[in-house]
Tab-separated table of C-alpha atoms in Angstrom:
chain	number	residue	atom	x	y	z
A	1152	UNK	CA	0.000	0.000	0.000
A	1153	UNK	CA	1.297	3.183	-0.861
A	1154	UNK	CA	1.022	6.191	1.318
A	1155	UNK	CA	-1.354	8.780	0.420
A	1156	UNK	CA	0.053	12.287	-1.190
A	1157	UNK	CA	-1.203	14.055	1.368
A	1158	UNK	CA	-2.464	12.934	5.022
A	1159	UNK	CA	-6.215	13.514	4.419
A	1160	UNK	CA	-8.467	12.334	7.236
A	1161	UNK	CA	-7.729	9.649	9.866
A	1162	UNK	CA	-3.768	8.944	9.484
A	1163	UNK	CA	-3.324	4.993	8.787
A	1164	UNK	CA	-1.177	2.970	10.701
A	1165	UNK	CA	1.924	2.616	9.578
A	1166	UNK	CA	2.107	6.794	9.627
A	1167	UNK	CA	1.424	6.362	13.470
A	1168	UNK	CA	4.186	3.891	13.485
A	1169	UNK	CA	6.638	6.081	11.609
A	1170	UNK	CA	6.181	9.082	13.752
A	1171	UNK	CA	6.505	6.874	16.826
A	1172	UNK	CA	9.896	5.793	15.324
A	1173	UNK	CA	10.777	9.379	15.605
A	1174	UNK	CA	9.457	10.733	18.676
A	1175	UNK	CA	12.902	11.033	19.939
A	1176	UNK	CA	13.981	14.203	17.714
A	1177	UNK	CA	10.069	15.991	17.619
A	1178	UNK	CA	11.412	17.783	20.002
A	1179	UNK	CA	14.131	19.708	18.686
A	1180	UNK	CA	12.721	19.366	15.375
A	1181	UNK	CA	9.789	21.596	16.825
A	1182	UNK	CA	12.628	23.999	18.662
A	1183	UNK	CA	14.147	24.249	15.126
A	1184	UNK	CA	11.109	25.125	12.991
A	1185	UNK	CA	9.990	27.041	15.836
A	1186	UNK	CA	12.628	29.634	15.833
A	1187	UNK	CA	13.466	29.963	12.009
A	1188	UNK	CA	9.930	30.932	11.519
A	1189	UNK	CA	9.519	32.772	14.937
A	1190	UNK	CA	5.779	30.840	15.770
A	1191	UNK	CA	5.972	27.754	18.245
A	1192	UNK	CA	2.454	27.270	15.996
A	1193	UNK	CA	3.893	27.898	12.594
A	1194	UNK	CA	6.725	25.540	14.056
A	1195	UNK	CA	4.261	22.395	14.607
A	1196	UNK	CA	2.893	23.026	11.282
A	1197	UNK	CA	5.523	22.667	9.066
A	1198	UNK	CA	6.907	20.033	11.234
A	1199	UNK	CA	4.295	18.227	10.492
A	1200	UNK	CA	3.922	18.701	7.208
A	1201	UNK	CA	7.904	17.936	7.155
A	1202	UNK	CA	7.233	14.393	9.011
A	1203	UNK	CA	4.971	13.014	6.167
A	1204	UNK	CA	6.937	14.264	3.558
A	1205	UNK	CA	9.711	11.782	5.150
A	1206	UNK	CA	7.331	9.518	5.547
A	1207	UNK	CA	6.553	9.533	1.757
A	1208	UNK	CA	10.288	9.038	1.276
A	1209	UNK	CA	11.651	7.214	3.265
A	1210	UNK	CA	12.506	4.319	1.514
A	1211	UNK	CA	14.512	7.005	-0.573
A	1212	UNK	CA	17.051	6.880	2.907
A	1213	UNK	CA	19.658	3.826	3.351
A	1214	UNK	CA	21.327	4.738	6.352
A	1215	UNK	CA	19.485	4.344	9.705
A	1216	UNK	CA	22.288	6.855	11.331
A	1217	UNK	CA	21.605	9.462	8.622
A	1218	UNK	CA	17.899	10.002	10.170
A	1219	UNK	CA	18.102	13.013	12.270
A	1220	UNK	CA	20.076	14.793	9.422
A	1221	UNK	CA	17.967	14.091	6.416
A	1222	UNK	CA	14.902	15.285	8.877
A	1223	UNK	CA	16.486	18.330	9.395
A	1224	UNK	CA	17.037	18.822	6.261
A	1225	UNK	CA	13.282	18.639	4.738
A	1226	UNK	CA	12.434	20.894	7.717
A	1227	UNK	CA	14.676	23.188	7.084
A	1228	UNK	CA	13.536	23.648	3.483
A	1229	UNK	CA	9.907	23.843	4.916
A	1230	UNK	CA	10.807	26.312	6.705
A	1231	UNK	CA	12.826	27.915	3.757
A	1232	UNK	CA	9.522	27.826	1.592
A	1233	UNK	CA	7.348	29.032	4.186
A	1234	UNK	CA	9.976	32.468	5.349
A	1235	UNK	CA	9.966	33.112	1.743
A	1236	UNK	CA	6.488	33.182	1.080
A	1237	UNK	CA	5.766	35.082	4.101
A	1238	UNK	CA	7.737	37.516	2.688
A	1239	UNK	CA	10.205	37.580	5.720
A	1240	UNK	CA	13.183	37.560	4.281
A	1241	UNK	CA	12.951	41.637	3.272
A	1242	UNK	CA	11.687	42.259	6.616
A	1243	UNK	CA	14.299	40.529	8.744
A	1244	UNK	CA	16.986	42.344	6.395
A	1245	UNK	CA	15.831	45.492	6.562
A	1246	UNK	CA	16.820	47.013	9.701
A	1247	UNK	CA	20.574	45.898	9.182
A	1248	UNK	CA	23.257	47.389	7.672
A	1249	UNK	CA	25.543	46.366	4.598
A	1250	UNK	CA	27.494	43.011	5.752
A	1251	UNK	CA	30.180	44.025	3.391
A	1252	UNK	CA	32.472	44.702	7.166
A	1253	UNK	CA	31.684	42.494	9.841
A	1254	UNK	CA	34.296	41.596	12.762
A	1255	UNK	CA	34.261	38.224	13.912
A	1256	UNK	CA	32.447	37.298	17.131
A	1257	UNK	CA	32.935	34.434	19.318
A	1258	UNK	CA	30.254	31.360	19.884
A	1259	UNK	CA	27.981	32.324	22.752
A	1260	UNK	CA	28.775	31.123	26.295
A	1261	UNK	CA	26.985	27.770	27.568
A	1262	UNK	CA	23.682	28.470	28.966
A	1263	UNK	CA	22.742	31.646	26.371
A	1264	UNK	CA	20.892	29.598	23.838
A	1265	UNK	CA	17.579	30.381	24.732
A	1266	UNK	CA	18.716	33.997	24.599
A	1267	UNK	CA	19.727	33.466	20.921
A	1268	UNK	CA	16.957	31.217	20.256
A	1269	UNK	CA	14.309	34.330	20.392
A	1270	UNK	CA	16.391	36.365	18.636
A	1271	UNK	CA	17.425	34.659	15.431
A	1272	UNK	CA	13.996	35.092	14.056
A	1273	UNK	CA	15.795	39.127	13.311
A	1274	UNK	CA	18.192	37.678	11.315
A	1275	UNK	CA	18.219	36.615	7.624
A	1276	UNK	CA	17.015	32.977	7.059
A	1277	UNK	CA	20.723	31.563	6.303
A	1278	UNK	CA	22.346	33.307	9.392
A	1279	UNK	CA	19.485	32.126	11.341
A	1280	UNK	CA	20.052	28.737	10.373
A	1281	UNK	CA	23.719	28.681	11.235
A	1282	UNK	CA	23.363	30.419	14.157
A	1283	UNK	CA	20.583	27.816	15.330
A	1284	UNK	CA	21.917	24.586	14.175
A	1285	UNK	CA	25.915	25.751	15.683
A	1286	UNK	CA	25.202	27.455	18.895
A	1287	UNK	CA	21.685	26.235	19.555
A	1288	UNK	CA	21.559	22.440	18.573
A	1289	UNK	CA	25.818	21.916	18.127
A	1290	UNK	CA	25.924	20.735	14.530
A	1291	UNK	CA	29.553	20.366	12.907
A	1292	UNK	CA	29.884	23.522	9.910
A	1293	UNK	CA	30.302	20.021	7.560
A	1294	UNK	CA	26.616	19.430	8.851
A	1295	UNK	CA	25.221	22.637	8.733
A	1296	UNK	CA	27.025	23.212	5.262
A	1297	UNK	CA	25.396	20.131	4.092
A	1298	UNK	CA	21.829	21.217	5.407
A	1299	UNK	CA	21.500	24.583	4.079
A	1300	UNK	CA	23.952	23.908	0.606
A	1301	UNK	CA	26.824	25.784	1.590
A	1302	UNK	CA	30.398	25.437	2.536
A	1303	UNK	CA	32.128	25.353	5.796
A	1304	UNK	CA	33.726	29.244	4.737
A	1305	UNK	CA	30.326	29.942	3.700
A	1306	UNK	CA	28.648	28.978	6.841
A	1307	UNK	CA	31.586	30.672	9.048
A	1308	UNK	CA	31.231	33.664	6.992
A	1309	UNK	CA	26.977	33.369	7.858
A	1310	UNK	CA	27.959	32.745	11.609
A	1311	UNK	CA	30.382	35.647	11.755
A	1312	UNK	CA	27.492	38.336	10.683
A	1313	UNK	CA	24.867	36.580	12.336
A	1314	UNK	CA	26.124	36.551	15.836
A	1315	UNK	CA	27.404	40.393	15.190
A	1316	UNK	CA	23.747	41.130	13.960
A	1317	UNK	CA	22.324	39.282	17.485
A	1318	UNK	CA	25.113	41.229	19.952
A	1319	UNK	CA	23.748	44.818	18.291
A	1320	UNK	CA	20.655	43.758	18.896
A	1321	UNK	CA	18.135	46.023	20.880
A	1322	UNK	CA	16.109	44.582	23.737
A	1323	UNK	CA	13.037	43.088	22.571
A	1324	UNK	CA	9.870	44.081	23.803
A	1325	UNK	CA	6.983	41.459	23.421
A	1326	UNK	CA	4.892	41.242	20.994
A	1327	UNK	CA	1.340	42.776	21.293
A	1328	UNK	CA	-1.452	40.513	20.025
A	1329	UNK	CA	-3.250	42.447	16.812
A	1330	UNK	CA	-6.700	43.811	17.662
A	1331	UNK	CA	-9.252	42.081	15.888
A	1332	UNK	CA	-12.461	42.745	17.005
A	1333	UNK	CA	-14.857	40.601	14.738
A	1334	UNK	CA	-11.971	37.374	15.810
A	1335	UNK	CA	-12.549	38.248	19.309
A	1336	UNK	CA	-16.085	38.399	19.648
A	1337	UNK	CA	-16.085	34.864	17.235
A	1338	UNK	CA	-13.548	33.208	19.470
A	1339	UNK	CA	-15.334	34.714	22.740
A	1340	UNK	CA	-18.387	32.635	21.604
A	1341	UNK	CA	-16.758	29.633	20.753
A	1342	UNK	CA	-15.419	29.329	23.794
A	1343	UNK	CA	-18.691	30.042	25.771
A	1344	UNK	CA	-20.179	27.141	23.613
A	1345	UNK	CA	-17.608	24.921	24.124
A	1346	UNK	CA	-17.446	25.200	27.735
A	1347	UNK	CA	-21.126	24.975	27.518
A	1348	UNK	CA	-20.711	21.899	25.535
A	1349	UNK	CA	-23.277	23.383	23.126
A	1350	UNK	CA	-21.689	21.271	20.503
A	1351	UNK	CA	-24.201	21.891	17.830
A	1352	UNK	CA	-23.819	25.752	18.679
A	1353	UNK	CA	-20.350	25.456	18.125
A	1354	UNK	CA	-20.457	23.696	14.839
A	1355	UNK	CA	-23.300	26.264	13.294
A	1356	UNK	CA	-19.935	28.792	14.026
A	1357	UNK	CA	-17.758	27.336	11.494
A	1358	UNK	CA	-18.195	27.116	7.878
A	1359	UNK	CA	-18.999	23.674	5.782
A	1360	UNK	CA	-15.927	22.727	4.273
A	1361	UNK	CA	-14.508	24.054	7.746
A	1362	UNK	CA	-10.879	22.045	8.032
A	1363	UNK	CA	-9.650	20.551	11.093
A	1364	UNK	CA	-6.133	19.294	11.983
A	1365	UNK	CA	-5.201	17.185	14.815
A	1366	UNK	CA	-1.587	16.839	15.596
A	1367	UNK	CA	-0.825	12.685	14.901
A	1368	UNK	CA	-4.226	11.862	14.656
A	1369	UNK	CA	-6.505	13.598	11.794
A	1370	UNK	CA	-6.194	15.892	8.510
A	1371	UNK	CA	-9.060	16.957	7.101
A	1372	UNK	CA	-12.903	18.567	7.036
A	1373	UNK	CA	-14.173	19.107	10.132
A	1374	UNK	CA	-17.567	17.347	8.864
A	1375	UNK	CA	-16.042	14.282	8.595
A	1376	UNK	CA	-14.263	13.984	11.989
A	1377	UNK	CA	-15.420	12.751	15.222
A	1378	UNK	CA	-13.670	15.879	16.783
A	1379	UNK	CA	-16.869	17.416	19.043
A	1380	UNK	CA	-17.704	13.892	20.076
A	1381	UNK	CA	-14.524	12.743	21.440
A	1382	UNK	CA	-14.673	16.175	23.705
A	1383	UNK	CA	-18.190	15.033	24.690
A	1384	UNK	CA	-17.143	11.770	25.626
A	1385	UNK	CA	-14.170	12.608	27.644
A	1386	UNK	CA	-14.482	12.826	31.733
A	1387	UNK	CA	-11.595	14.858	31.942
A	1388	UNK	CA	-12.282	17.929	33.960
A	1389	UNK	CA	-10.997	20.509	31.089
A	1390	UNK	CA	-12.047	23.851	30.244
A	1391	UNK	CA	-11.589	26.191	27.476
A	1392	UNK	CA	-10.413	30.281	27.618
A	1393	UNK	CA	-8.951	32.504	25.579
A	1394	UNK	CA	-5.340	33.314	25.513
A	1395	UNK	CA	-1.914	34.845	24.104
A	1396	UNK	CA	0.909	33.308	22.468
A	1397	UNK	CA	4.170	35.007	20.777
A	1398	UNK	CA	1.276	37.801	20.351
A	1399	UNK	CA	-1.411	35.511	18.736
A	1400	UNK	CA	-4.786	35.146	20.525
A	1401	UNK	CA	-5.426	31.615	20.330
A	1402	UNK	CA	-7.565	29.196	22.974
A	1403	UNK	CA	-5.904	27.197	25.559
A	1404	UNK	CA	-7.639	24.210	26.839
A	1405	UNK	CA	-6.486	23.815	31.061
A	1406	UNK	CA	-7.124	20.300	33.196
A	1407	UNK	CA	-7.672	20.757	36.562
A	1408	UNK	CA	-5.694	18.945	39.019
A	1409	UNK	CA	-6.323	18.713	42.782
A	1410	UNK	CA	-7.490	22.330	42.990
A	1411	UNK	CA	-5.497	23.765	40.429
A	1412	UNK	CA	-6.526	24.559	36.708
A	1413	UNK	CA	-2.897	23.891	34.632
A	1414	UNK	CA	-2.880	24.861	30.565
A	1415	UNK	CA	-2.612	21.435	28.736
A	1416	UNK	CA	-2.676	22.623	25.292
A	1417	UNK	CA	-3.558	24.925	22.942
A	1418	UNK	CA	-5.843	25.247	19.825
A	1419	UNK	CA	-5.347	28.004	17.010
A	1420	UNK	CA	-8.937	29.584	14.916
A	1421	UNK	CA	-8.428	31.285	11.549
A	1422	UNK	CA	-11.996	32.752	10.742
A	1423	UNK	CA	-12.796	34.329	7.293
A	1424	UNK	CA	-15.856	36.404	6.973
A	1425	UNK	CA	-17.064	35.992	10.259
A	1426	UNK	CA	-16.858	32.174	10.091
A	1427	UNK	CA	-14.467	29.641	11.732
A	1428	UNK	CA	-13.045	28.008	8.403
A	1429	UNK	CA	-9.693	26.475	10.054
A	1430	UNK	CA	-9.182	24.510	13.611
A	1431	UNK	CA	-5.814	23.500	14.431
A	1432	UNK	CA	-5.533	21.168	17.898
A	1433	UNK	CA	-2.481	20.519	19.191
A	1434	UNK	CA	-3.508	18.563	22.211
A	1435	UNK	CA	-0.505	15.758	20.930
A	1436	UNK	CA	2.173	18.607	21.356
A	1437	UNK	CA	3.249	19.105	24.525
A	1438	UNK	CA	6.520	20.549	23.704
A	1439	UNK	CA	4.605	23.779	22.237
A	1440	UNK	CA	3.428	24.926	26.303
A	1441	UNK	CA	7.460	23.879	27.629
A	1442	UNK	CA	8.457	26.125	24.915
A	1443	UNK	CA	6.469	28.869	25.630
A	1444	UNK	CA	6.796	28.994	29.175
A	1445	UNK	CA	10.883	28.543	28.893
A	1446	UNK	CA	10.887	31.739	27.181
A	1447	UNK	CA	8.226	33.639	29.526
A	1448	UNK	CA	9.254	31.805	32.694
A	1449	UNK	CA	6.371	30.143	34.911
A	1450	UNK	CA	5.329	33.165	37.076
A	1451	UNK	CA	4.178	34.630	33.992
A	1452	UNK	CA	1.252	32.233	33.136
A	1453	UNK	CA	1.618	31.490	29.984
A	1454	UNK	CA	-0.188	31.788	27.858
């Protein structure tokens, strides 16, 4: 049986097998995709998308022990694809100088990744990939060279100005989320529905080729997925609010335990006209919440 083209409703078996066969780099696969595109969200996307296009090929790769690179590499030209068609490129470059002088700087001390890590996303997308895969996740330059088709010179030379760009860096302030009233108001009332579990009130808010993703579990329309029954049928004590992330309002489910209420997961709404067209769940992605509160710290709630 061949796999499908594109993961399009339940995912079979052997998928679920293959991405159990890699659990043990999701992690910094997410960290990766995370920070080139500067969305922990955007980051589980195009991981995902990244996974099944391995999956699709991976009878294409004869050496067990080449695994983690060859993942990194389709990631990494997700994420390429994706930076250019945001258009980022021109805004990461444009509040830098000329690189035709840049002095040397030396590899960050242990213990300041996560201080780069939020900051690359200000640097163009090939400095922000050797600055990542060297100081962040300790590639050789023969590695990273190999990843993002360069050479070792070329990737010093990227690793040079990048981590010049990062020390002249401003503080950052965080980002504010974007006012959108009409999303507000929609995503207010989903969440009074869902907490009401008023599931037919929440499905008459989204549209009817409304799509739904489920993080290792489902890809497709929201018609055809069991999505608002499962919730119905769990005895979990969970409950729905709205919430902030990297300055996107998106809705965090919380579990209670004991006493407390604790964020789980999240779940990201796009709306068009008024209507809920897309609903992203990323209840399988645990590593999106650690991220987010390593960069915020604890005491600040996140999200």
């Amino acid at each position: 049986m061949q796999p499908r083209l594109d993961p399009e409703g339940l995912f079979d078996l052997r998928y679920a097998a293959f991405l159990g066969t890699v659990s043990h780099l999701r992690i910094k696969l997410h960290r990766y995709c995370a920070r080139m595109t500067g969305s922990a969200l955007d980051g589980e996307d195009i991981m995902q998308e990244a996974l099944f296009e391995a999956y699709r090929k991976i009878e294409r790769l004869d050496d067990a022990q080449a695994l983690r690179p060859w993942l990194f590499r389709i990631a990494h030209n997700r994420c390429i694809d994706f930076i250019r068609n945001r258009q980022a490129r021109q805004r990461a470059e444009a509040g830098f100088a000329s690189d035709d002088i840049v002095l040397p700087v030396e590899p960050a001390g242990p213990g300041a990744g996560r201080a780069i890590e939020r900051l690359v996303v200000h640097l163009p997308p090939k400095e922000r990939a050797c600055v990542l895969l060297k100081d962040v996740f300790d590639h050789s330059l023969e590695e990273i060279a190999e990843l993002v088709g360069s050479t070792s010179g070329g990737v010093k030379s990227a690793l040079n100005r990048g981590r010049a760009k990062l020390a002249a860096l401003p503080a950052q302030p965080g980002a504010a989320p974007a006012h959108d009233p009409e999303l507000a108001r929609l995503l207010g009332r989903y969440v009074e529905l869902f907490n009401k579990r008023d599931w037919d009130g929440v499905r008459a808010l989204t549209s009817a080729d409304a799509r739904l993703r489920v993080s290792d579990c489902y890809n497709g329309l929201l018609s055809g997925s069991p999505y608002f029954i499962e919730y119905e049928r769990s005895e979990l004590p969970w409950r729905m609010r709205p919430g902030v992330i990297e300055g996107e309002i998106v809705l965090v489910l919380d579990r209670r335990h004991s006493e407390e209420w604790l964020p789980a997961y999240l779940v990201r709404i796009h709306a068009d006209g008024g209507v809920i067209d897309r609903i992203a769940d990323y209840y399988a992605c645990p590593w999106i919440l650690e991220m987010v509160f390593a960069d915020v710290g604890r005491s600040a709630s996140p999200p």
